[in-house]
PDB file of C-alpha atoms in Angstrom:
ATOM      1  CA  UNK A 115      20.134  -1.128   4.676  1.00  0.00           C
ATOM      2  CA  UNK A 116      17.706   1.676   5.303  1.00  0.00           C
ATOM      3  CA  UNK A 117      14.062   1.294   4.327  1.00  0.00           C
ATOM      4  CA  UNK A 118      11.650   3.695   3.010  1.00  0.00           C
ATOM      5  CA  UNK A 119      11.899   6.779   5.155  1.00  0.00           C
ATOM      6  CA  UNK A 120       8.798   9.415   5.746  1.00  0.00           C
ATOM      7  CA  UNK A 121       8.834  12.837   7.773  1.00  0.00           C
ATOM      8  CA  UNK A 122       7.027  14.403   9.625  1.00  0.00           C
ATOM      9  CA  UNK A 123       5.547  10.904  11.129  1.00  0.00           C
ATOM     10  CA  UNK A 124       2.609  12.777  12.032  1.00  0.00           C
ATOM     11  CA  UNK A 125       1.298  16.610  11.256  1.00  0.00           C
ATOM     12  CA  UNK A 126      -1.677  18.334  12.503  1.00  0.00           C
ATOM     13  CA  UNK A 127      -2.574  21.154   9.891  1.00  0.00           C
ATOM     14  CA  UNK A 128      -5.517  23.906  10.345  1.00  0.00           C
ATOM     15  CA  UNK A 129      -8.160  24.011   7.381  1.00  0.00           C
ATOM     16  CA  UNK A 130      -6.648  26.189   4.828  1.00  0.00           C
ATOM     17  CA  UNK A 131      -2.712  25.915   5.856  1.00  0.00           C
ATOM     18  CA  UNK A 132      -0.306  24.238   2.562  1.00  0.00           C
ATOM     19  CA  UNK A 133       1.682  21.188   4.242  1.00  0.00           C
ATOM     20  CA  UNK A 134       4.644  19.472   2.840  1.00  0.00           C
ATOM     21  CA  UNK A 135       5.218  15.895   3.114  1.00  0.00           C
ATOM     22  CA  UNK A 136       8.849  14.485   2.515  1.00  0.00           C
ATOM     23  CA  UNK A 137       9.683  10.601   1.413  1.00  0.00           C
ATOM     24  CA  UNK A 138      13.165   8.848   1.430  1.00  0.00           C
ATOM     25  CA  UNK A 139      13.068   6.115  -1.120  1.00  0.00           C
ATOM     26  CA  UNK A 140      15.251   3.080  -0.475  1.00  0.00           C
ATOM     27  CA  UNK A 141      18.485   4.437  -2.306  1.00  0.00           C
ATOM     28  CA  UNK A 142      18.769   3.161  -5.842  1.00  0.00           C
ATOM     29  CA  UNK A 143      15.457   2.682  -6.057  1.00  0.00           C
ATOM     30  CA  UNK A 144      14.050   4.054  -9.588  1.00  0.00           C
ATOM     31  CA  UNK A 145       9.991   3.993  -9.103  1.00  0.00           C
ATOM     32  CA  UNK A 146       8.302   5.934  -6.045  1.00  0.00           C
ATOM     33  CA  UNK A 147       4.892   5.750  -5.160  1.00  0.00           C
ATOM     34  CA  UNK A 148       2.189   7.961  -3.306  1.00  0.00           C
ATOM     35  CA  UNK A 149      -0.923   6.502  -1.663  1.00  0.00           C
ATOM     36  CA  UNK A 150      -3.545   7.973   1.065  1.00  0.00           C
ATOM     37  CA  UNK A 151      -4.876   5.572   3.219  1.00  0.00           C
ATOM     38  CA  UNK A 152      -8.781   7.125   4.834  1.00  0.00           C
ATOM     39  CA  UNK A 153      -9.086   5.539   8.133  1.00  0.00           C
ATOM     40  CA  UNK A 154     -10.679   1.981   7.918  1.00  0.00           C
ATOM     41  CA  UNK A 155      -9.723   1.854   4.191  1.00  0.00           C
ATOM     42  CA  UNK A 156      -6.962  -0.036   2.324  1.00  0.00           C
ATOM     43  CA  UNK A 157      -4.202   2.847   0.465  1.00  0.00           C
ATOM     44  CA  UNK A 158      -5.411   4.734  -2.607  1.00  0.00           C
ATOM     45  CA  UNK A 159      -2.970   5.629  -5.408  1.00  0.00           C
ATOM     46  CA  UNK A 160      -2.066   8.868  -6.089  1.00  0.00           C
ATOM     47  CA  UNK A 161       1.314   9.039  -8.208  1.00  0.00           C
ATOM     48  CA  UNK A 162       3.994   7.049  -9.368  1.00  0.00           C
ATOM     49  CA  UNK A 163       7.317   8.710 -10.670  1.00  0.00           C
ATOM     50  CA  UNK A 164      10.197   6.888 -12.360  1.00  0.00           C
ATOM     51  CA  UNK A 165      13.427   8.804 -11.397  1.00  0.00           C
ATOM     52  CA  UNK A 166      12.485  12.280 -11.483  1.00  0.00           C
ATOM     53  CA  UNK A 167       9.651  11.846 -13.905  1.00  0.00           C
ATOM     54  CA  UNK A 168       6.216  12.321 -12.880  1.00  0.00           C
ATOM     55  CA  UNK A 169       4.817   9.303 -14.773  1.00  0.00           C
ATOM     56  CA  UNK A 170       0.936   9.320 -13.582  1.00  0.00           C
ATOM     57  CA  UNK A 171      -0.442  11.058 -11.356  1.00  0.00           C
ATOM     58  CA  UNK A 172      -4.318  10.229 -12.108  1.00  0.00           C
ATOM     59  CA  UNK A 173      -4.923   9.717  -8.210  1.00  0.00           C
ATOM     60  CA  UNK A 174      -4.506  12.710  -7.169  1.00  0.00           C
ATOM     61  CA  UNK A 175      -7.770  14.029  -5.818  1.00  0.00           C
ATOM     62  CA  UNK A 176      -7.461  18.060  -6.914  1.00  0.00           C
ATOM     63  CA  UNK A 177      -4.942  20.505  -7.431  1.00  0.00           C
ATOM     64  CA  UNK A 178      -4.420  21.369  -4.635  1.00  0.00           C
ATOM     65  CA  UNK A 179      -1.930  17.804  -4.033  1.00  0.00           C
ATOM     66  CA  UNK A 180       1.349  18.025  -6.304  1.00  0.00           C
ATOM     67  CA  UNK A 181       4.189  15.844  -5.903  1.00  0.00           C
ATOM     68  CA  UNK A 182       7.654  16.288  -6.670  1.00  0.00           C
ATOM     69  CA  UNK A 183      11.067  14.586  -7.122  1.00  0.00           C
ATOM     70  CA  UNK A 184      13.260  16.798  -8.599  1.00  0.00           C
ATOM     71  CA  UNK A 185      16.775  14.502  -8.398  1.00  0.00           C
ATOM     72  CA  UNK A 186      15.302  11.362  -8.499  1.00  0.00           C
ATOM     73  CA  UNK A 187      15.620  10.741  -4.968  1.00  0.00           C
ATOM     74  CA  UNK A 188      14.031  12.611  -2.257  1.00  0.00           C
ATOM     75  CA  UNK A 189       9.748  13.304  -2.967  1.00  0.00           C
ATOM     76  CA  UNK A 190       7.638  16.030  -1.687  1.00  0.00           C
ATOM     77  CA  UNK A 191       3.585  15.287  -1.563  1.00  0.00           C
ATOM     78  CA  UNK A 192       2.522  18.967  -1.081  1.00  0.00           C
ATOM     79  CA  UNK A 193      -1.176  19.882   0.164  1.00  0.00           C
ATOM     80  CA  UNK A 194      -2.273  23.356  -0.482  1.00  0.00           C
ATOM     81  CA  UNK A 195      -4.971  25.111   1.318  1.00  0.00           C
ATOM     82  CA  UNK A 196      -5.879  21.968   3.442  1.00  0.00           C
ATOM     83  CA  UNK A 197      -9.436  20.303   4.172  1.00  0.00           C
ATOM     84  CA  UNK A 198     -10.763  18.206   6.748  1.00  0.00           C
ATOM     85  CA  UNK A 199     -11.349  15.347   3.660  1.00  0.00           C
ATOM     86  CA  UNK A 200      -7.483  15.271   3.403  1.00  0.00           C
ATOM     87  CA  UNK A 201      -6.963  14.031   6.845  1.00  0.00           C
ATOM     88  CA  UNK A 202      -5.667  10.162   6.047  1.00  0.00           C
ATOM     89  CA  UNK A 203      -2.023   8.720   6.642  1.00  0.00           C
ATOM     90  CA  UNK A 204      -0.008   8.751   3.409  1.00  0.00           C
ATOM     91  CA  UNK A 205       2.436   6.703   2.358  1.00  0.00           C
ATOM     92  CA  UNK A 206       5.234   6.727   0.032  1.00  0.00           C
ATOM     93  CA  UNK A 207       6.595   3.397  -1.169  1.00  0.00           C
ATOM     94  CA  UNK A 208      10.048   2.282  -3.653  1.00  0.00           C
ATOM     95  CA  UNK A 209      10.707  -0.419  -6.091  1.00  0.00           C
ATOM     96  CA  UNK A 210      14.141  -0.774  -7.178  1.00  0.00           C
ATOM     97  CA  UNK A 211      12.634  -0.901 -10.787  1.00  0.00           C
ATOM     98  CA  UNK A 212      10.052   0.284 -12.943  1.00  0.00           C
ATOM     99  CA  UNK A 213       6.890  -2.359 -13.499  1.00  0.00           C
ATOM    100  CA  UNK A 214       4.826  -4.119 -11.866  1.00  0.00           C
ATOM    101  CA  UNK A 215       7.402  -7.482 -11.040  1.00  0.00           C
ATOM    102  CA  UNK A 216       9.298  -5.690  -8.536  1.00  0.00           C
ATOM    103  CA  UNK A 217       7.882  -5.312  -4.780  1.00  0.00           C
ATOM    104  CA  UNK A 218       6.916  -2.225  -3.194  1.00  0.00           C
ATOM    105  CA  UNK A 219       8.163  -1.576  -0.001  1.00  0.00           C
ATOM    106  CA  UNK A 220       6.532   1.239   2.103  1.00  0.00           C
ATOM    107  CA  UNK A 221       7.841   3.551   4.428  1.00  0.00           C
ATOM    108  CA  UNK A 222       6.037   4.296   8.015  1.00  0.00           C
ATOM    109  CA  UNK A 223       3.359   6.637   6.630  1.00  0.00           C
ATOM    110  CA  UNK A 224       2.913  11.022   7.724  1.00  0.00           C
ATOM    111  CA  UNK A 225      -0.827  11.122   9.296  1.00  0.00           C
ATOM    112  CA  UNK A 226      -2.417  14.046   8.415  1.00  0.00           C
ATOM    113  CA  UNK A 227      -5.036  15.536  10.774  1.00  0.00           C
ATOM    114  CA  UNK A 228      -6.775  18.519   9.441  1.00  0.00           C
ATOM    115  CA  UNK A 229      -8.735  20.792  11.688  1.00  0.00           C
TER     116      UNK A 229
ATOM    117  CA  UNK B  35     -12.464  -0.267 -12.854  1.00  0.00           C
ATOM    118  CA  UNK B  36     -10.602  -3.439 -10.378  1.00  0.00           C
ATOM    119  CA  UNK B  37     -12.035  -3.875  -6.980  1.00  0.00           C
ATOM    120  CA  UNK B  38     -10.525  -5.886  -4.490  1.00  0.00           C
ATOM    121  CA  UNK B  39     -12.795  -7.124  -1.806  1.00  0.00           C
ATOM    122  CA  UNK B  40     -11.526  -8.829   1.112  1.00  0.00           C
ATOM    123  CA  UNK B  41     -12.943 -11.560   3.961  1.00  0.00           C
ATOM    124  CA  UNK B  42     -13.486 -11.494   6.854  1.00  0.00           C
ATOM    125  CA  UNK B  43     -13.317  -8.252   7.452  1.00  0.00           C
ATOM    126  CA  UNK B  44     -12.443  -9.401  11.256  1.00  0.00           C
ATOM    127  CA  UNK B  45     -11.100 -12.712  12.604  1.00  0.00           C
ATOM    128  CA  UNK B  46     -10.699 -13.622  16.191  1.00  0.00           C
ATOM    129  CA  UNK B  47      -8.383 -16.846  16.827  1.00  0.00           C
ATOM    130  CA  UNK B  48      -7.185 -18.802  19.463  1.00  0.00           C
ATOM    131  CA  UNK B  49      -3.208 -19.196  19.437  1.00  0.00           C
ATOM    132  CA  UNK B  50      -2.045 -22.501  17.173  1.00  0.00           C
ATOM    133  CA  UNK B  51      -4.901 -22.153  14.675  1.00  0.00           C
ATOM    134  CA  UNK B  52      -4.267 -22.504  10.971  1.00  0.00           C
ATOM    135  CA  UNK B  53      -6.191 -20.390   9.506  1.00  0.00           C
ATOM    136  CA  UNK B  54      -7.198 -18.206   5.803  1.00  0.00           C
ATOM    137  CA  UNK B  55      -7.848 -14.867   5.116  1.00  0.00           C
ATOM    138  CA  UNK B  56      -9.393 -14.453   1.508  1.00  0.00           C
ATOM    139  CA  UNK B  57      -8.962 -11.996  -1.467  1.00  0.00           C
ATOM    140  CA  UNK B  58     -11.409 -11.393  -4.314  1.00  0.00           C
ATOM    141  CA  UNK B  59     -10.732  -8.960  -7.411  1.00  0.00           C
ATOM    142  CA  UNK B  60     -13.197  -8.520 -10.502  1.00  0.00           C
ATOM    143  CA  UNK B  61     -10.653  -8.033 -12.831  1.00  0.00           C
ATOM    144  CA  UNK B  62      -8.643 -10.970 -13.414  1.00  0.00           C
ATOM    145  CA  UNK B  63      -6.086  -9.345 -16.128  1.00  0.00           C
ATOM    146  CA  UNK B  64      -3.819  -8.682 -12.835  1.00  0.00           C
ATOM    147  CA  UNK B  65       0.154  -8.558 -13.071  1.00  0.00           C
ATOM    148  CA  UNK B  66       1.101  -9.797  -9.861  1.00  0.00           C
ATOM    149  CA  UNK B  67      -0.878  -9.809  -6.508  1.00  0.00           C
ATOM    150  CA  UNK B  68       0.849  -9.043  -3.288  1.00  0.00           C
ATOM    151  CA  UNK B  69       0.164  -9.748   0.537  1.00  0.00           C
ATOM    152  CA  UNK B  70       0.628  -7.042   3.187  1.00  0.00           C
ATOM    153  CA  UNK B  71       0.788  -6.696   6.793  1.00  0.00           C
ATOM    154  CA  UNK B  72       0.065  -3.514   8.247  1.00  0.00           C
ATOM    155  CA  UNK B  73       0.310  -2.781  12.517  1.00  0.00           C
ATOM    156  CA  UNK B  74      -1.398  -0.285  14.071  1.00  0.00           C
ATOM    157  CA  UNK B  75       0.432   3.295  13.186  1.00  0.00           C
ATOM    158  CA  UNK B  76       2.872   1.827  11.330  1.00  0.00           C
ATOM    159  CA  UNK B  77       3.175   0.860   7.497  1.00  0.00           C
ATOM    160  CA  UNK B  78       2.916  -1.793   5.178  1.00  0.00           C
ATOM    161  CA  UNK B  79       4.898  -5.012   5.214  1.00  0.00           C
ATOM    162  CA  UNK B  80       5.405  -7.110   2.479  1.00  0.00           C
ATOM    163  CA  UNK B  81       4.715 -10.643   3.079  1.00  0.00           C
ATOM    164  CA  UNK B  82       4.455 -12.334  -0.314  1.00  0.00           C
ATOM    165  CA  UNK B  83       4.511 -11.414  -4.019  1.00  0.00           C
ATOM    166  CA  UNK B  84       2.843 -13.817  -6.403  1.00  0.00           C
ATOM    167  CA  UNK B  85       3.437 -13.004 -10.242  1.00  0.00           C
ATOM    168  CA  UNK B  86       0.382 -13.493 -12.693  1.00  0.00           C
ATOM    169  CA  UNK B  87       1.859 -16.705 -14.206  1.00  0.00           C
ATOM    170  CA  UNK B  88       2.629 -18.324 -10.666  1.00  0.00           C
ATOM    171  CA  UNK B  89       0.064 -20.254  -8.513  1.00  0.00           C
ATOM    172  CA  UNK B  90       1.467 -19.916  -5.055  1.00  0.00           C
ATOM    173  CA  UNK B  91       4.320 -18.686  -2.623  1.00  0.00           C
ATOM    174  CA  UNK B  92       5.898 -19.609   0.764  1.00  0.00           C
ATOM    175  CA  UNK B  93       7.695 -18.023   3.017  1.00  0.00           C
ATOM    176  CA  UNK B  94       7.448 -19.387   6.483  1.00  0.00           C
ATOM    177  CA  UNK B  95       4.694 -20.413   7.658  1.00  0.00           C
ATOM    178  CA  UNK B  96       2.773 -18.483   5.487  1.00  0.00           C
ATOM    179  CA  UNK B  97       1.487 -20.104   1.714  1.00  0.00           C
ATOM    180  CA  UNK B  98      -0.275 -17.455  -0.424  1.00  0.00           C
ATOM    181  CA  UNK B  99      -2.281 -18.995  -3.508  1.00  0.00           C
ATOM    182  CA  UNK B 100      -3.466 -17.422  -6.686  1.00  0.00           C
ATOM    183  CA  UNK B 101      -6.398 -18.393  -8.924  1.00  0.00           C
ATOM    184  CA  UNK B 102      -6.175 -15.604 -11.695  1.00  0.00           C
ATOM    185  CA  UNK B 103      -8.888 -17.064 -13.942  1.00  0.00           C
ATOM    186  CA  UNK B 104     -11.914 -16.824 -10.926  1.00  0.00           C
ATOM    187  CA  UNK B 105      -9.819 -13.731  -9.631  1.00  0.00           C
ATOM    188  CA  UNK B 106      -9.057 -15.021  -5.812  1.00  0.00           C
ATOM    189  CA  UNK B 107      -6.115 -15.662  -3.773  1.00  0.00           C
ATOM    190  CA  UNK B 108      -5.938 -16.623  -0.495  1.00  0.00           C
ATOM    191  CA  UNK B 109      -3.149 -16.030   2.781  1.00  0.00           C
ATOM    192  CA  UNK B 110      -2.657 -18.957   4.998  1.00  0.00           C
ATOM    193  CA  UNK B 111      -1.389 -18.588   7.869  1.00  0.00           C
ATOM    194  CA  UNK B 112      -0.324 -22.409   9.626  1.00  0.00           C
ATOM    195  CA  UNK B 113       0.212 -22.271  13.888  1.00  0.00           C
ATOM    196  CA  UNK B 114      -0.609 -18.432  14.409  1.00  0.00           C
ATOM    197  CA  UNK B 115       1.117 -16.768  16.922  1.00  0.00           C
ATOM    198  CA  UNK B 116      -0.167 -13.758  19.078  1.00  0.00           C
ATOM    199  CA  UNK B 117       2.518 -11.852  16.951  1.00  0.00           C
ATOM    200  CA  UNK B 118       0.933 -12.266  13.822  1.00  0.00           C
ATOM    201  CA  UNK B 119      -1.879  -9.882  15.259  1.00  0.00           C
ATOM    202  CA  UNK B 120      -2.254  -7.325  12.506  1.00  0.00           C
ATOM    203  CA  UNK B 121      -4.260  -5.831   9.728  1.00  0.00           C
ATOM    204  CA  UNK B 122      -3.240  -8.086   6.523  1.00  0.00           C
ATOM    205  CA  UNK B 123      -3.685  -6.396   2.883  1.00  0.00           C
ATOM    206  CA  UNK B 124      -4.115  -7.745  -0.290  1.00  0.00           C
ATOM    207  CA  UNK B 125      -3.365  -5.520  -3.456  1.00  0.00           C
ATOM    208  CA  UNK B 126      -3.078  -6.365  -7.272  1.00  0.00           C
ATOM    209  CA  UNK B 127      -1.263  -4.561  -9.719  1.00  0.00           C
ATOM    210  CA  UNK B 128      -3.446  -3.891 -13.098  1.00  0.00           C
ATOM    211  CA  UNK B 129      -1.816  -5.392 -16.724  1.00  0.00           C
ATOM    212  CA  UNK B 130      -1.227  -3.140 -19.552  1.00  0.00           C
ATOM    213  CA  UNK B 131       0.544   0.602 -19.279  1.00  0.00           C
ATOM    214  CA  UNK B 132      -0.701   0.943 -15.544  1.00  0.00           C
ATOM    215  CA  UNK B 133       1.017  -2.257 -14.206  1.00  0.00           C
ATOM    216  CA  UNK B 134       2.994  -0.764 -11.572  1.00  0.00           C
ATOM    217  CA  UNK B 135      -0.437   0.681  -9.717  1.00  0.00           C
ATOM    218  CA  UNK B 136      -1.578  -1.129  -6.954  1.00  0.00           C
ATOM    219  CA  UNK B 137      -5.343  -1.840  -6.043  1.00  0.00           C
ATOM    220  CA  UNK B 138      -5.662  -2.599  -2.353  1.00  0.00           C
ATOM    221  CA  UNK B 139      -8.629  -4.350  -0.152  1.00  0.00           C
ATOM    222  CA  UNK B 140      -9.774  -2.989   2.853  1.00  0.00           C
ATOM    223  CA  UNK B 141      -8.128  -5.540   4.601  1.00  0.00           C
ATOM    224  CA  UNK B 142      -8.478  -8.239   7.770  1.00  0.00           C
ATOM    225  CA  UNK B 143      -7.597  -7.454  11.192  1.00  0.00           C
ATOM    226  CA  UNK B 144      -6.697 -10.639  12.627  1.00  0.00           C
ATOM    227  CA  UNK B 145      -6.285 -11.296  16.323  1.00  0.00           C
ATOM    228  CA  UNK B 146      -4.346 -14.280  18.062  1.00  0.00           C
ATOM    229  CA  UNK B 147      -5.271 -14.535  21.133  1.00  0.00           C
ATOM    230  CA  UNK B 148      -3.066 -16.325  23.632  1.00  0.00           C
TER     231      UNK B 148
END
């Protein structure tokens, strides 16, 4: 089947325009996961939802990031009034349930390049 | 607050080595620790997935080993292949309410060379 799916694969975004990030979760998977990954780093948390609730999202760095996944599918990472400090590929990733036992597979990543 | 820390931070190889890639984390209540790969502009692949109460896991010819109580694990890889050339994670997932967050290393980026 399908794996994690992540549009647009790649965005360039002027300082101060709102982007919108879109993830795909392997279907019937119930926990989705945001990270940024800073070049030369390893991924940073951001969120975590189970279904359509927004369990934690303690890793996300202002708010000006807000995530979304309104049917328990699809997720939106949203960026408002960009910087040049969010520029970093982020990923989504799905387990098929909540907790820790169950893998995490990621999707392909959006890289963000802010100007 | 956990901190993975991973070494080498670069390896250079010869085609047919066996060889390790090492993990360290300071906080050794982990729930499960997992191995990535990661190629350039792409995203993560899971290799292995070693639960808290487990020692090691094989898939292939990679064996990944877990020493919870002195908070290391280590990847072997046995024969490497120019394929394997990639940037391999490890990450551990905390215990308690937060056990589905993962804490990653910085990585290795390992090179077979033919």
């Amino acid at each position: 089947g399908a794996g994690v799916s992540q549009s647009p694969r790649y965005k360039v975004a002027k300082r101060g325009q709102d982007v919108a990030l879109r993830c795909d979760p392997i279907s019937g998977h119930v926990s989705l996961f945001w990270y940024q990954q800073a070049l030369g780093q390893g991924p940073e948390f951001l969120t975590y939802f189970q279904n359509e609730a927004q369990l934690d999202k303690s890793g996300l760095p202002s708010d000006r990031f807000f995530a979304e996944r309104p049917e328990g599918s699809v997720s939106t990472l949203k960026i408002q009034r960009t910087q040049q400090e969010d520029s970093a590929v982020y990923l989504c990733a799905s387990s098929l349930q909540q907790g820790a036992i169950n893998e995490q597979f990621f999707g392909p990543g959006t890289r963000l390049t802010v100007l | 607050k956990q901190e993975v820390t991973q070494i080498p931070a670069a390896l250079s190889v010869p085609e047919g080595e066996n060889l390790v890639l090492n993990c360290s984390f300071t906080d050794s209540a982990i729930y499960n620790l997992q191995w990535f790969r990661q190629d350039p502009g792409k995203g993560l692949t899971s290799l292995l997935l070693i639960q808290s109460s487990q020692r090691e896991q094989t898939s292939g010819r990679l064996n990944a080993s877990l020493d919870k109580s002195s908070g290391r694990s280590t990847l072997y890889i046995a024969a490497s292949q120019p394929g394997d050339s990639a940037t391999y994670l490890c990450a551990v997932s905390g215990s308690g309410g937060s056990n589905y967050k993962l804490t990653f290393g910085k990585g290795t980026l390992l090179t077979v060379n033919p």
